[in-house]
Amino acid sequence: MITEQAVTSADKTFFQLRSDIVEGVIPSGSKLSETELSTKYQVSRAVIREAINRLEACHLVERRANVGARVVSLTPAGLIQLYQVREALEGMAARLAAKNMSDDEIADLTSLLDNHFQTVKDGNSYYQEAGDLDFHYRIILGSKNQHLIEVLINGIYHLIRMYRVQLGMAGPRVTTAFDEHKHVVQAIANRDEELAEILMRRHILYSKNNIERKLLQS
Amino acid sequence: MITEQAVTSADKTFFQLRSDIVEGVIPSGSKLSETELSTKYQVSRAVIREAINRLEACHLVERRANVGARVVSLTPAGLIQLYQVREALEGMAARLAAKNMSDDEIADLTSLLDNHFQTVKDGNSYYQEAGDLDFHYRIILGSKNQHLIEVLINGIYHLIRMYRVQLGMAGPRVTTAFDEHKHVVQAIANRDEELAEILMRRHILYSKNNIERKLLQS
DNA sequence: GAACGCTATATTGTCGACATTCCTCTGAAT
DNA sequence: ATTCAGAGGAATGTCGACAATATAGCGTTC
C-alpha cells in the first residue's frame, strides 16, 4: 500500500478534509466555508484554499467562482457512471497487468489470493474491505501505467469509498467475488491480456448490477 | 464546443499558462518559478499558485513540496500510456453514446461527418485538427457520463495536444481515419453499443500504432 | 400582494510580508 | 582529492489584511 506522507500543513489539512468527506463527517452536499474551516483547524485561509483546490481535483468538492465550494452530492446515477468509468479503466489495467507485471509480482498476487481464501473459508469477512481493495490496487499498480494509476487511486477510489460508506453499501459481494478474483489472476498468470480484461470488466459489471439492485430496493 | 469563461484573475492566468505549456511556449521539463511568473503576468503569487495547482490537477505540471513545480517531461512511453487510457475511456464513451445520444444528436453527428467528407474530398486538410477533435468531443459528450467527460476533456486532451504540438506529430491520419469515424457513427446510429466500443477502440489503437511507428523513425 | 431594486453583510478573491525549507557553495578535515 | 559540515541565498509555505463579488433582507413601487 502506498502511504501518502504529509509534509506541509496543507497536506495534513487536505488528508483530514478528504477523510472527513469520504467518511461522511462532513455531509455530502454541504458547503465548505473557508473562514469556518480555518478557525476549526487552526490554520490560515490560504491553507484551507489549497486543500479545497486539491479536493476539487479529486472530484470530491465542486467550486464556483465567488460563491464557494460544496461537497459533491451523491446520486444513484452518479454511482452508476462511476462504475462505468471504473469498468473501462480497470479492464485496461488488468490487460496491461497481464503484459507488464513481473513473475514475482504475479506470484505475490497469487499468494495474496490464497490468504484471502483462508480468511473467507474461516468465515471471517475481513476480506470484504481491505482484501478487495488490496487485490484491485495490485492490479492497477501492476499495469505500470502512471495515468491509469493516478486517475484510479487518487481520483475514483476515494469517491467509490464515499459512496460505499454513505449509501450504506456493505462492501463487495464476498462469495462470488472471490472466484472472480481468482479467474482474473489466472488470466494474468497465463499472460492472456484479452481474457484478463474481459474478466475484470465482468467482475466490475457484476458489482455494478449488484449495487443497482440494492439501490432499487431502497 | 464548450467555451470556458474566465471570471477570476486566477482563471485567466490558468488559461494563459495552460496554453503556453501546451503550445510549447513554456518548454516541457522547465521549472515554473512563482516569483518569476508573478512579475511576468503582473499578478500576486497567490494567483500564480492557484493556477499552478490547477495545472497539476490536469497533469500538465508536477509539484514537489518545498521545491516547486516543473512542466511534465514528454516521453514516448508516456504518450503510449496516454493512448492506452484514451482507448479504454473513449471506447466506453462510444458504447455509452450508442445508448444515450438522442436521435437528433446522432443526426447532427452524421451531418458533421458529411461536411468532413466534403472538405476531405476537396483536398482540404482542415479535417486534420478541428474536425477530428469535433468528432471525438461529440461522442465523449454524447456518453452523458460526467466523470468520463471531465477526465477526457479537462485532463487527457490537453496532454495529447501537448504531445502532438511538441513531438511534431502531424495531426491524425486523414484518409483512413475518416472511414473509421464513419463506421463508429454507423454503429452508434444502429444503437450497437458493443460494436461502437470495439470500433472506437480500434480507431484509437491504430492511431497509437501510427504514432509508435513515427517515434521509431526519429 | 407581488415584483423590482437597493443596501447591508458575509464570503471569496487578491495582495504583500514573514516564516520555513531546500539547494548551493564554500571551506576545512581526513 | 574527496567527503562532510555549515553558512548563505533563494525559493516555497503560511499568514493576516484589504478588495471585489454574491446573497439575503428590506423597502419601495406598480
Short mmCIF file of C-alpha atoms (C1' of nucleotides) in Angstrom, two decimals:
data_model
loop_
_atom_site.label_atom_id
_atom_site.label_comp_id
_atom_site.label_asym_id
_atom_site.label_seq_id
_atom_site.Cartn_x
_atom_site.Cartn_y
_atom_site.Cartn_z
CA MET A 1 0.00 0.00 0.00
CA ILE A 2 1.29 3.43 -0.90
CA THR A 3 1.43 5.61 2.19
CA GLU A 4 0.94 9.28 1.45
CA GLN A 5 3.12 11.41 3.65
CA ALA A 6 2.01 14.83 4.79
CA VAL A 7 4.98 17.18 4.67
CA THR A 8 3.23 20.53 4.61
CA SER A 9 0.38 21.92 6.64
CA ALA A 10 -1.84 21.99 3.56
CA ASP A 11 -1.15 18.28 3.11
CA LYS A 12 -2.39 17.47 6.59
CA THR A 13 -5.47 19.62 6.14
CA PHE A 14 -6.17 18.02 2.77
CA PHE A 15 -5.91 14.49 4.15
CA GLN A 16 -8.08 15.40 7.12
CA LEU A 17 -10.75 17.04 4.98
CA ARG A 18 -10.71 14.22 2.46
CA SER A 19 -11.16 11.66 5.20
CA ASP A 20 -13.96 13.68 6.81
CA ILE A 21 -15.75 13.99 3.48
CA VAL A 22 -15.36 10.37 2.47
CA GLU A 23 -16.41 9.08 5.88
CA GLY A 24 -19.38 11.41 5.97
CA VAL A 25 -18.25 13.50 8.93
CA ILE A 26 -18.77 16.41 6.58
CA PRO A 27 -22.09 15.56 4.92
CA SER A 28 -22.34 15.41 1.15
CA GLY A 29 -23.86 18.48 -0.41
CA SER A 30 -22.82 20.74 2.46
CA LYS A 31 -20.96 23.97 1.96
CA LEU A 32 -17.28 24.33 2.83
CA SER A 33 -16.81 27.75 4.38
CA GLU A 34 -13.19 28.83 4.22
CA THR A 35 -13.32 31.05 7.28
CA GLU A 36 -15.18 28.46 9.29
CA LEU A 37 -12.72 25.70 8.41
CA SER A 38 -9.71 27.94 9.06
CA THR A 39 -10.86 28.60 12.62
CA LYS A 40 -11.82 24.96 13.13
CA TYR A 41 -8.46 23.57 12.01
CA GLN A 42 -6.40 26.50 13.33
CA VAL A 43 -4.73 27.29 10.02
CA SER A 44 -4.86 30.24 7.69
CA ARG A 45 -7.35 30.52 4.88
CA ALA A 46 -4.57 30.03 2.34
CA VAL A 47 -4.03 26.52 3.64
CA ILE A 48 -7.73 25.77 3.51
CA ARG A 49 -7.95 27.10 -0.02
CA GLU A 50 -5.08 24.92 -1.13
CA ALA A 51 -6.72 21.88 0.45
CA ILE A 52 -10.05 22.67 -1.19
CA ASN A 53 -8.34 23.05 -4.55
CA ARG A 54 -6.95 19.55 -4.21
CA LEU A 55 -10.29 18.19 -3.14
CA GLU A 56 -11.73 19.67 -6.30
CA ALA A 57 -9.07 17.90 -8.33
CA CYS A 58 -10.26 14.61 -6.75
CA HIS A 59 -13.86 15.45 -7.73
CA LEU A 60 -14.85 15.38 -4.06
CA VAL A 61 -15.99 19.02 -4.00
CA GLU A 62 -17.26 21.46 -6.60
CA ARG A 63 -16.25 25.10 -6.63
CA ARG A 64 -18.00 28.07 -8.14
CA ALA A 65 -16.15 31.34 -8.54
CA ASN A 66 -17.03 33.95 -5.94
CA VAL A 67 -19.50 31.58 -4.35
CA GLY A 68 -17.60 28.77 -2.69
CA ALA A 69 -17.13 25.04 -2.55
CA ARG A 70 -19.69 22.34 -1.81
CA VAL A 71 -19.16 18.67 -1.15
CA VAL A 72 -20.42 16.73 -4.16
CA SER A 73 -23.93 15.34 -3.93
CA LEU A 74 -24.27 11.58 -4.20
CA THR A 75 -26.86 10.26 -6.61
CA PRO A 76 -27.59 6.73 -7.81
CA ALA A 77 -26.93 7.88 -11.37
CA GLY A 78 -23.55 9.26 -10.34
CA LEU A 79 -22.55 5.96 -8.79
CA ILE A 80 -23.53 4.07 -11.93
CA GLN A 81 -21.48 6.47 -14.05
CA LEU A 82 -18.54 5.98 -11.73
CA TYR A 83 -18.70 2.23 -12.18
CA GLN A 84 -18.79 2.64 -15.94
CA VAL A 85 -15.52 4.57 -15.81
CA ARG A 86 -14.12 2.04 -13.41
CA GLU A 87 -15.04 -0.82 -15.71
CA ALA A 88 -13.22 0.78 -18.60
CA LEU A 89 -10.10 1.73 -16.66
CA GLU A 90 -9.68 -1.34 -14.51
CA GLY A 91 -10.36 -3.54 -17.51
CA MET A 92 -7.47 -1.86 -19.26
CA ALA A 93 -5.43 -2.12 -16.07
CA ALA A 94 -5.92 -5.89 -15.98
CA ARG A 95 -4.94 -6.13 -19.65
CA LEU A 96 -1.76 -4.17 -19.04
CA ALA A 97 -1.03 -6.07 -15.83
CA ALA A 98 -1.10 -9.32 -17.81
CA LYS A 99 1.54 -7.78 -20.03
CA ASN A 100 3.67 -5.83 -17.58
CA MET A 101 3.62 -7.49 -14.17
CA SER A 102 6.78 -9.38 -13.29
CA ASP A 103 6.63 -13.06 -12.49
CA ASP A 104 7.44 -12.25 -8.87
CA GLU A 105 4.60 -9.77 -8.63
CA ILE A 106 2.21 -12.32 -10.06
CA ALA A 107 3.43 -14.91 -7.56
CA ASP A 108 2.80 -12.43 -4.75
CA LEU A 109 -0.65 -11.72 -6.08
CA THR A 110 -1.44 -15.43 -6.21
CA SER A 111 -0.33 -15.99 -2.63
CA LEU A 112 -2.39 -12.96 -1.61
CA LEU A 113 -5.47 -14.63 -3.01
CA ASP A 114 -4.57 -17.83 -1.15
CA ASN A 115 -4.52 -15.90 2.09
CA HIS A 116 -7.86 -14.39 1.21
CA PHE A 117 -9.18 -17.86 0.57
CA GLN A 118 -8.18 -18.88 4.10
CA THR A 119 -9.92 -15.92 5.72
CA VAL A 120 -13.04 -16.49 3.64
CA LYS A 121 -13.07 -20.21 4.46
CA ASP A 122 -12.71 -19.41 8.16
CA GLY A 123 -15.91 -17.42 7.91
CA ASN A 124 -14.02 -14.24 8.52
CA SER A 125 -15.41 -11.37 6.50
CA TYR A 126 -12.21 -9.37 6.82
CA TYR A 127 -11.97 -9.93 3.11
CA GLN A 128 -14.78 -7.52 2.48
CA GLU A 129 -12.95 -4.23 2.63
CA ALA A 130 -9.20 -4.45 2.81
CA GLY A 131 -8.82 -7.65 0.81
CA ASP A 132 -10.87 -6.48 -2.12
CA LEU A 133 -9.05 -3.15 -2.13
CA ASP A 134 -5.66 -4.81 -1.97
CA PHE A 135 -6.49 -7.04 -4.92
CA HIS A 136 -7.62 -4.19 -7.13
CA TYR A 137 -4.73 -1.94 -6.08
CA ARG A 138 -2.15 -4.53 -7.03
CA ILE A 139 -3.56 -4.97 -10.47
CA ILE A 140 -3.84 -1.23 -11.01
CA LEU A 141 -0.23 -0.76 -9.93
CA GLY A 142 0.71 -3.81 -12.00
CA SER A 143 -0.43 -2.03 -15.14
CA LYS A 144 2.66 0.20 -14.75
CA ASN A 145 0.62 2.93 -16.42
CA GLN A 146 1.10 6.16 -14.49
CA HIS A 147 -2.01 7.90 -15.81
CA LEU A 148 -4.19 4.92 -15.02
CA ILE A 149 -2.76 4.69 -11.52
CA GLU A 150 -3.23 8.38 -10.89
CA VAL A 151 -6.84 8.60 -12.06
CA LEU A 152 -7.95 5.45 -10.28
CA ILE A 153 -6.16 5.66 -6.95
CA ASN A 154 -6.14 9.40 -6.37
CA GLY A 155 -9.41 10.11 -8.10
CA ILE A 156 -12.01 7.43 -8.41
CA TYR A 157 -11.35 5.18 -5.45
CA HIS A 158 -11.99 7.83 -2.82
CA LEU A 159 -15.27 8.64 -4.50
CA ILE A 160 -16.24 4.97 -4.63
CA ARG A 161 -15.47 4.58 -0.97
CA MET A 162 -17.51 7.70 -0.22
CA TYR A 163 -20.49 6.15 -1.95
CA ARG A 164 -19.98 2.86 -0.12
CA VAL A 165 -19.84 4.49 3.29
CA GLN A 166 -22.65 6.95 2.84
CA LEU A 167 -25.13 4.94 0.83
CA GLY A 168 -24.54 2.08 3.25
CA MET A 169 -23.29 -0.40 0.69
CA ALA A 170 -21.93 -3.39 2.55
CA GLY A 171 -18.62 -3.85 0.79
CA PRO A 172 -18.20 -6.11 -2.21
CA ARG A 173 -20.02 -9.40 -2.61
CA VAL A 174 -17.87 -11.85 -0.71
CA THR A 175 -18.66 -15.30 -2.00
CA THR A 176 -18.82 -14.95 -5.76
CA ALA A 177 -16.34 -12.08 -5.94
CA PHE A 178 -13.56 -14.31 -4.68
CA ASP A 179 -13.93 -16.72 -7.59
CA GLU A 180 -13.95 -13.80 -10.00
CA HIS A 181 -10.72 -12.51 -8.49
CA LYS A 182 -9.18 -15.93 -8.83
CA HIS A 183 -10.03 -16.17 -12.51
CA VAL A 184 -8.63 -12.73 -13.21
CA VAL A 185 -5.36 -13.68 -11.58
CA GLN A 186 -5.23 -16.92 -13.54
CA ALA A 187 -5.62 -14.98 -16.78
CA ILE A 188 -2.86 -12.62 -15.74
CA ALA A 189 -0.61 -15.54 -14.79
CA ASN A 190 -1.25 -17.01 -18.25
CA ARG A 191 -0.36 -13.63 -19.78
CA ASP A 192 -3.73 -13.68 -21.50
CA GLU A 193 -4.32 -9.93 -21.88
CA GLU A 194 -7.62 -10.23 -23.67
CA LEU A 195 -9.15 -12.57 -21.12
CA ALA A 196 -7.79 -10.61 -18.15
CA GLU A 197 -9.55 -7.50 -19.40
CA ILE A 198 -12.81 -9.30 -20.14
CA LEU A 199 -12.91 -10.99 -16.74
CA MET A 200 -12.09 -7.81 -14.86
CA ARG A 201 -14.77 -5.91 -16.74
CA ARG A 202 -17.33 -8.58 -15.98
CA HIS A 203 -16.28 -8.58 -12.34
CA ILE A 204 -16.91 -4.86 -12.07
CA LEU A 205 -20.07 -5.07 -14.14
CA TYR A 206 -21.46 -7.65 -11.72
CA SER A 207 -20.64 -5.33 -8.83
CA LYS A 208 -22.47 -2.54 -10.62
CA ASN A 209 -25.53 -4.71 -11.21
CA ASN A 210 -25.46 -5.79 -7.60
CA ILE A 211 -25.42 -2.18 -6.47
CA GLU A 212 -28.17 -1.21 -8.87
CA ARG A 213 -30.34 -3.92 -7.37
CA LYS A 214 -29.69 -2.64 -3.86
CA LEU A 215 -30.47 0.91 -4.94
CA LEU A 216 -33.81 -0.16 -6.38
CA GLN A 217 -34.78 -1.83 -3.10
CA SER A 218 -34.46 1.41 -1.15
CA MET B 1 -17.72 23.42 -28.35
CA ILE B 2 -17.67 24.27 -24.68
CA THR B 3 -16.24 27.73 -24.14
CA GLU B 4 -14.56 28.12 -20.79
CA GLN B 5 -15.11 31.57 -19.38
CA ALA B 6 -12.51 33.24 -17.20
CA VAL B 7 -14.26 35.07 -14.40
CA THR B 8 -11.44 35.47 -11.94
CA SER B 9 -7.86 36.57 -12.35
CA ALA B 10 -6.63 33.08 -11.48
CA ASP B 11 -8.79 31.73 -14.30
CA LYS B 12 -7.14 33.96 -16.85
CA THR B 13 -3.68 33.10 -15.58
CA PHE B 14 -4.52 29.40 -15.62
CA PHE B 15 -5.78 29.51 -19.21
CA GLN B 16 -2.76 31.52 -20.29
CA LEU B 17 -0.30 29.18 -18.61
CA ARG B 18 -2.07 26.10 -19.88
CA SER B 19 -1.96 27.42 -23.42
CA ASP B 20 1.70 28.39 -23.11
CA ILE B 21 2.58 24.95 -21.80
CA VAL B 22 0.57 23.00 -24.37
CA GLU B 23 1.87 25.11 -27.26
CA GLY B 24 5.43 24.80 -26.04
CA VAL B 25 5.97 28.50 -25.29
CA ILE B 26 6.98 27.25 -21.87
CA PRO B 27 9.16 24.25 -22.68
CA SER B 28 8.40 20.86 -21.19
CA GLY B 29 10.57 19.95 -18.24
CA SER B 30 11.23 23.59 -17.34
CA LYS B 31 10.72 24.95 -13.87
CA LEU B 32 7.80 27.24 -13.03
CA SER B 33 9.10 29.89 -10.67
CA GLU B 34 6.26 31.51 -8.75
CA THR B 35 8.01 34.83 -8.22
CA GLU B 36 9.15 34.97 -11.81
CA LEU B 37 5.68 34.27 -13.19
CA SER B 38 4.05 36.72 -10.79
CA THR B 39 6.21 39.57 -12.10
CA LYS B 40 5.78 38.44 -15.70
CA TYR B 41 1.97 38.31 -15.54
CA GLN B 42 1.62 41.21 -13.09
CA VAL B 43 -0.39 39.27 -10.52
CA SER B 44 0.31 38.19 -6.98
CA ARG B 45 1.91 34.90 -6.13
CA ALA B 46 -1.37 33.64 -4.70
CA VAL B 47 -2.90 33.81 -8.16
CA ILE B 48 0.06 32.01 -9.68
CA ARG B 49 -0.10 29.33 -7.02
CA GLU B 50 -3.78 28.76 -7.69
CA ALA B 51 -3.11 28.47 -11.41
CA ILE B 52 -0.27 26.02 -10.84
CA ASN B 53 -2.47 23.94 -8.58
CA ARG B 54 -4.99 23.60 -11.37
CA LEU B 55 -2.27 22.77 -13.87
CA GLU B 56 -1.21 19.99 -11.55
CA ALA B 57 -4.78 18.71 -11.49
CA CYS B 58 -4.59 18.49 -15.32
CA HIS B 59 -1.33 16.54 -15.07
CA LEU B 60 0.45 19.26 -17.00
CA VAL B 61 2.88 20.10 -14.20
CA GLU B 62 4.32 18.19 -11.27
CA ARG B 63 4.83 19.76 -7.88
CA ARG B 64 7.15 18.79 -5.08
CA ALA B 65 6.66 20.23 -1.63
CA ASN B 66 9.09 23.00 -0.75
CA VAL B 67 10.78 22.64 -4.11
CA GLY B 68 8.42 23.85 -6.80
CA ALA B 69 6.61 22.93 -9.96
CA ARG B 70 8.00 21.67 -13.25
CA VAL B 71 6.28 21.21 -16.56
CA VAL B 72 5.88 17.49 -17.21
CA SER B 73 8.52 15.86 -19.36
CA LEU B 74 7.31 14.24 -22.56
CA THR B 75 8.50 10.72 -23.24
CA PRO B 76 7.48 8.23 -25.91
CA ALA B 77 6.46 5.81 -23.18
CA GLY B 78 4.24 8.46 -21.61
CA LEU B 79 2.46 9.07 -24.90
CA ILE B 80 1.82 5.36 -25.35
CA GLN B 81 0.41 5.14 -21.83
CA LEU B 82 -1.81 8.11 -22.55
CA TYR B 83 -3.23 6.39 -25.61
CA GLN B 84 -3.92 3.26 -23.59
CA VAL B 85 -6.05 5.28 -21.18
CA ARG B 86 -7.68 7.04 -24.09
CA GLU B 87 -8.53 3.74 -25.75
CA ALA B 88 -10.25 2.49 -22.60
CA LEU B 89 -12.16 5.69 -21.89
CA GLU B 90 -13.20 6.66 -25.40
CA GLY B 91 -14.19 3.08 -26.11
CA MET B 92 -16.55 3.25 -23.16
CA ALA B 93 -17.67 6.70 -24.31
CA ALA B 94 -18.66 5.31 -27.71
CA ARG B 95 -20.52 2.47 -26.03
CA LEU B 96 -22.45 4.88 -23.82
CA ALA B 97 -23.03 7.28 -26.71
CA ALA B 98 -24.72 4.46 -28.63
CA LYS B 99 -27.03 4.09 -25.68
CA ASN B 100 -27.56 7.67 -24.55
CA MET B 101 -27.31 10.03 -27.54
CA SER B 102 -30.63 11.37 -28.75
CA ASP B 103 -31.73 10.75 -32.32
CA ASP B 104 -31.23 14.45 -33.05
CA GLU B 105 -27.69 14.40 -31.74
CA ILE B 106 -26.90 11.37 -33.87
CA ALA B 107 -28.36 13.13 -36.91
CA ASP B 108 -26.15 16.15 -36.19
CA LEU B 109 -23.13 13.90 -35.83
CA THR B 110 -23.91 12.23 -39.16
CA SER B 111 -24.19 15.54 -40.98
CA LEU B 112 -20.96 16.65 -39.35
CA LEU B 113 -19.22 13.68 -40.93
CA ASP B 114 -20.80 14.55 -44.29
CA ASN B 115 -19.27 18.01 -44.06
CA HIS B 116 -15.93 16.47 -43.21
CA PHE B 117 -16.27 14.24 -46.23
CA GLN B 118 -16.69 17.32 -48.43
CA THR B 119 -13.60 19.03 -47.06
CA VAL B 120 -11.57 15.86 -47.41
CA LYS B 121 -12.78 15.32 -50.97
CA ASP B 122 -11.87 18.91 -51.83
CA GLY B 123 -8.33 18.11 -50.83
CA ASN B 124 -8.62 20.42 -47.88
CA SER B 125 -6.79 19.10 -44.85
CA TYR B 126 -8.80 21.29 -42.49
CA TYR B 127 -10.12 17.98 -41.24
CA GLN B 128 -6.86 17.21 -39.58
CA GLU B 129 -7.15 19.16 -36.38
CA ALA B 130 -10.54 20.69 -35.71
CA GLY B 131 -12.59 18.04 -37.47
CA ASP B 132 -11.06 15.13 -35.67
CA LEU B 133 -11.37 16.94 -32.36
CA ASP B 134 -15.01 17.82 -33.01
CA PHE B 135 -15.86 14.21 -33.79
CA HIS B 136 -14.29 12.84 -30.65
CA TYR B 137 -15.72 15.62 -28.46
CA ARG B 138 -19.27 14.93 -29.62
CA ILE B 139 -19.04 11.27 -28.80
CA ILE B 140 -17.48 11.97 -25.42
CA LEU B 141 -20.24 14.44 -24.62
CA GLY B 142 -22.76 12.01 -26.06
CA SER B 143 -21.83 9.48 -23.40
CA LYS B 144 -23.62 11.75 -20.90
CA ASN B 145 -21.18 10.44 -18.32
CA GLN B 146 -19.89 13.37 -16.29
CA HIS B 147 -16.78 11.63 -14.97
CA LEU B 148 -15.80 10.45 -18.42
CA ILE B 149 -16.28 13.95 -19.85
CA GLU B 150 -14.27 15.53 -17.08
CA VAL B 151 -11.29 13.22 -17.25
CA LEU B 152 -11.07 13.25 -21.03
CA ILE B 153 -11.75 16.89 -21.90
CA ASN B 154 -10.18 18.65 -18.93
CA GLY B 155 -7.43 16.14 -18.38
CA ILE B 156 -6.23 13.97 -21.18
CA TYR B 157 -6.96 16.01 -24.26
CA HIS B 158 -4.71 18.92 -23.32
CA LEU B 159 -1.89 16.48 -22.69
CA ILE B 160 -2.49 14.76 -26.03
CA ARG B 161 -2.41 18.08 -27.81
CA MET B 162 0.78 18.98 -25.98
CA TYR B 163 2.41 15.81 -27.29
CA ARG B 164 1.14 16.49 -30.80
CA VAL B 165 2.49 20.01 -30.89
CA GLN B 166 5.82 19.36 -29.27
CA LEU B 167 6.76 15.99 -30.73
CA GLY B 168 5.72 17.36 -34.11
CA MET B 169 3.02 14.78 -34.80
CA ALA B 170 1.13 15.92 -37.85
CA GLY B 171 -2.45 15.56 -36.64
CA PRO B 172 -4.43 12.38 -37.13
CA ARG B 173 -4.18 10.19 -40.22
CA VAL B 174 -6.56 11.82 -42.65
CA THR B 175 -7.52 9.24 -45.22
CA THR B 176 -8.17 6.07 -43.29
CA ALA B 177 -9.30 7.83 -40.12
CA PHE B 178 -12.31 9.23 -41.90
CA ASP B 179 -13.65 5.78 -42.75
CA GLU B 180 -13.10 4.69 -39.18
CA HIS B 181 -15.09 7.66 -37.94
CA LYS B 182 -17.89 6.80 -40.33
CA HIS B 183 -18.12 3.23 -39.10
CA VAL B 184 -18.21 4.33 -35.47
CA VAL B 185 -21.09 6.68 -36.23
CA GLN B 186 -22.94 3.96 -38.08
CA ALA B 187 -22.65 1.68 -35.08
CA ILE B 188 -23.92 4.44 -32.82
CA ALA B 189 -26.81 5.13 -35.20
CA ASN B 190 -27.67 1.43 -35.07
CA ARG B 191 -27.54 1.60 -31.27
CA ASP B 192 -24.98 -1.19 -31.36
CA GLU B 193 -23.12 -0.49 -28.14
CA GLU B 194 -20.74 -3.41 -28.40
CA LEU B 195 -19.65 -2.60 -31.94
CA ALA B 196 -19.37 1.13 -31.26
CA GLU B 197 -16.91 0.43 -28.46
CA ILE B 198 -14.89 -2.07 -30.48
CA LEU B 199 -14.61 0.25 -33.47
CA MET B 200 -13.65 3.26 -31.39
CA ARG B 201 -11.01 1.24 -29.57
CA ARG B 202 -9.57 0.02 -32.83
CA HIS B 203 -9.61 3.55 -34.22
CA ILE B 204 -7.54 4.79 -31.30
CA LEU B 205 -5.33 1.72 -31.35
CA TYR B 206 -4.49 2.40 -34.99
CA SER B 207 -3.61 5.97 -34.08
CA LYS B 208 -1.34 4.66 -31.35
CA ASN B 209 0.39 2.24 -33.69
CA ASN B 210 0.81 5.02 -36.22
CA ILE B 211 2.44 7.21 -33.62
CA GLU B 212 4.68 4.41 -32.40
CA ARG B 213 5.92 3.97 -35.95
CA LYS B 214 6.71 7.66 -36.26
CA LEU B 215 8.51 7.61 -32.93
CA LEU B 216 10.70 4.73 -34.04
CA GLN B 217 11.73 6.63 -37.17
CA SER B 218 13.20 9.50 -35.16
"C1'" DG C 1 -49.84 41.36 -2.97
"C1'" DA C 2 -46.01 40.71 -5.99
"C1'" DA C 3 -42.09 42.16 -8.32
"C1'" DC C 4 -38.28 45.01 -8.63
"C1'" DG C 5 -34.25 47.46 -6.84
"C1'" DC C 6 -31.18 48.77 -3.21
"C1'" DT C 7 -28.43 48.24 0.74
"C1'" DA C 8 -26.00 45.61 4.21
"C1'" DT C 9 -23.41 41.78 5.24
"C1'" DA C 10 -20.81 37.90 4.70
"C1'" DT C 11 -17.92 35.25 1.74
"C1'" DT C 12 -14.47 34.63 -1.65
"C1'" DG C 13 -10.51 36.67 -4.38
"C1'" DT C 14 -6.16 39.08 -4.16
"C1'" DC C 15 -2.26 41.09 -2.15
"C1'" DG C 16 2.29 41.92 0.26
"C1'" DA C 17 5.07 40.41 4.12
"C1'" DC C 18 7.00 36.99 7.03
"C1'" DA C 19 8.46 32.06 8.20
"C1'" DT C 20 10.39 27.94 6.81
"C1'" DT C 21 12.57 24.81 3.87
"C1'" DC C 22 15.71 23.35 0.38
"C1'" DC C 23 19.79 23.86 -2.56
"C1'" DT C 24 24.39 25.55 -3.42
"C1'" DC C 25 28.73 26.99 -2.46
"C1'" DT C 26 32.47 27.35 0.42
"C1'" DG C 27 35.86 25.61 3.41
"C1'" DA C 28 38.01 22.53 6.38
"C1'" DA C 29 39.37 17.99 7.88
"C1'" DT C 30 40.74 13.29 6.79
"C1'" DA D 1 41.41 14.52 -3.77
"C1'" DT D 2 37.22 13.56 -1.51
"C1'" DT D 3 33.80 13.96 1.80
"C1'" DC D 4 31.30 16.19 5.21
"C1'" DA D 5 29.50 20.33 7.71
"C1'" DG D 6 27.84 24.85 7.80
"C1'" DA D 7 26.54 29.36 6.15
"C1'" DG D 8 24.30 31.93 2.67
"C1'" DG D 9 20.76 32.78 -0.58
"C1'" DA D 10 16.63 31.93 -3.00
"C1'" DA D 11 12.57 29.66 -3.44
"C1'" DT D 12 8.15 27.85 -1.48
"C1'" DG D 13 4.77 27.75 2.52
"C1'" DT D 14 1.92 30.45 5.56
"C1'" DC D 15 -0.24 34.36 7.40
"C1'" DG D 16 -3.39 38.47 8.20
"C1'" DA D 17 -5.48 42.41 5.85
"C1'" DC D 18 -7.79 44.54 2.10
"C1'" DA D 19 -10.75 44.46 -2.24
"C1'" DA D 20 -14.36 42.65 -5.01
"C1'" DT D 21 -18.31 39.95 -5.53
"C1'" DA D 22 -22.66 37.38 -4.46
"C1'" DT D 23 -26.55 36.60 -1.38
"C1'" DA D 24 -30.20 37.88 1.79
"C1'" DG D 25 -33.20 41.09 3.64
"C1'" DC D 26 -35.79 45.16 3.46
"C1'" DG D 27 -38.18 48.81 1.44
"C1'" DT D 28 -40.45 50.77 -2.40
"C1'" DT D 29 -43.41 50.87 -6.32
"C1'" DC D 30 -46.90 49.25 -9.52
#
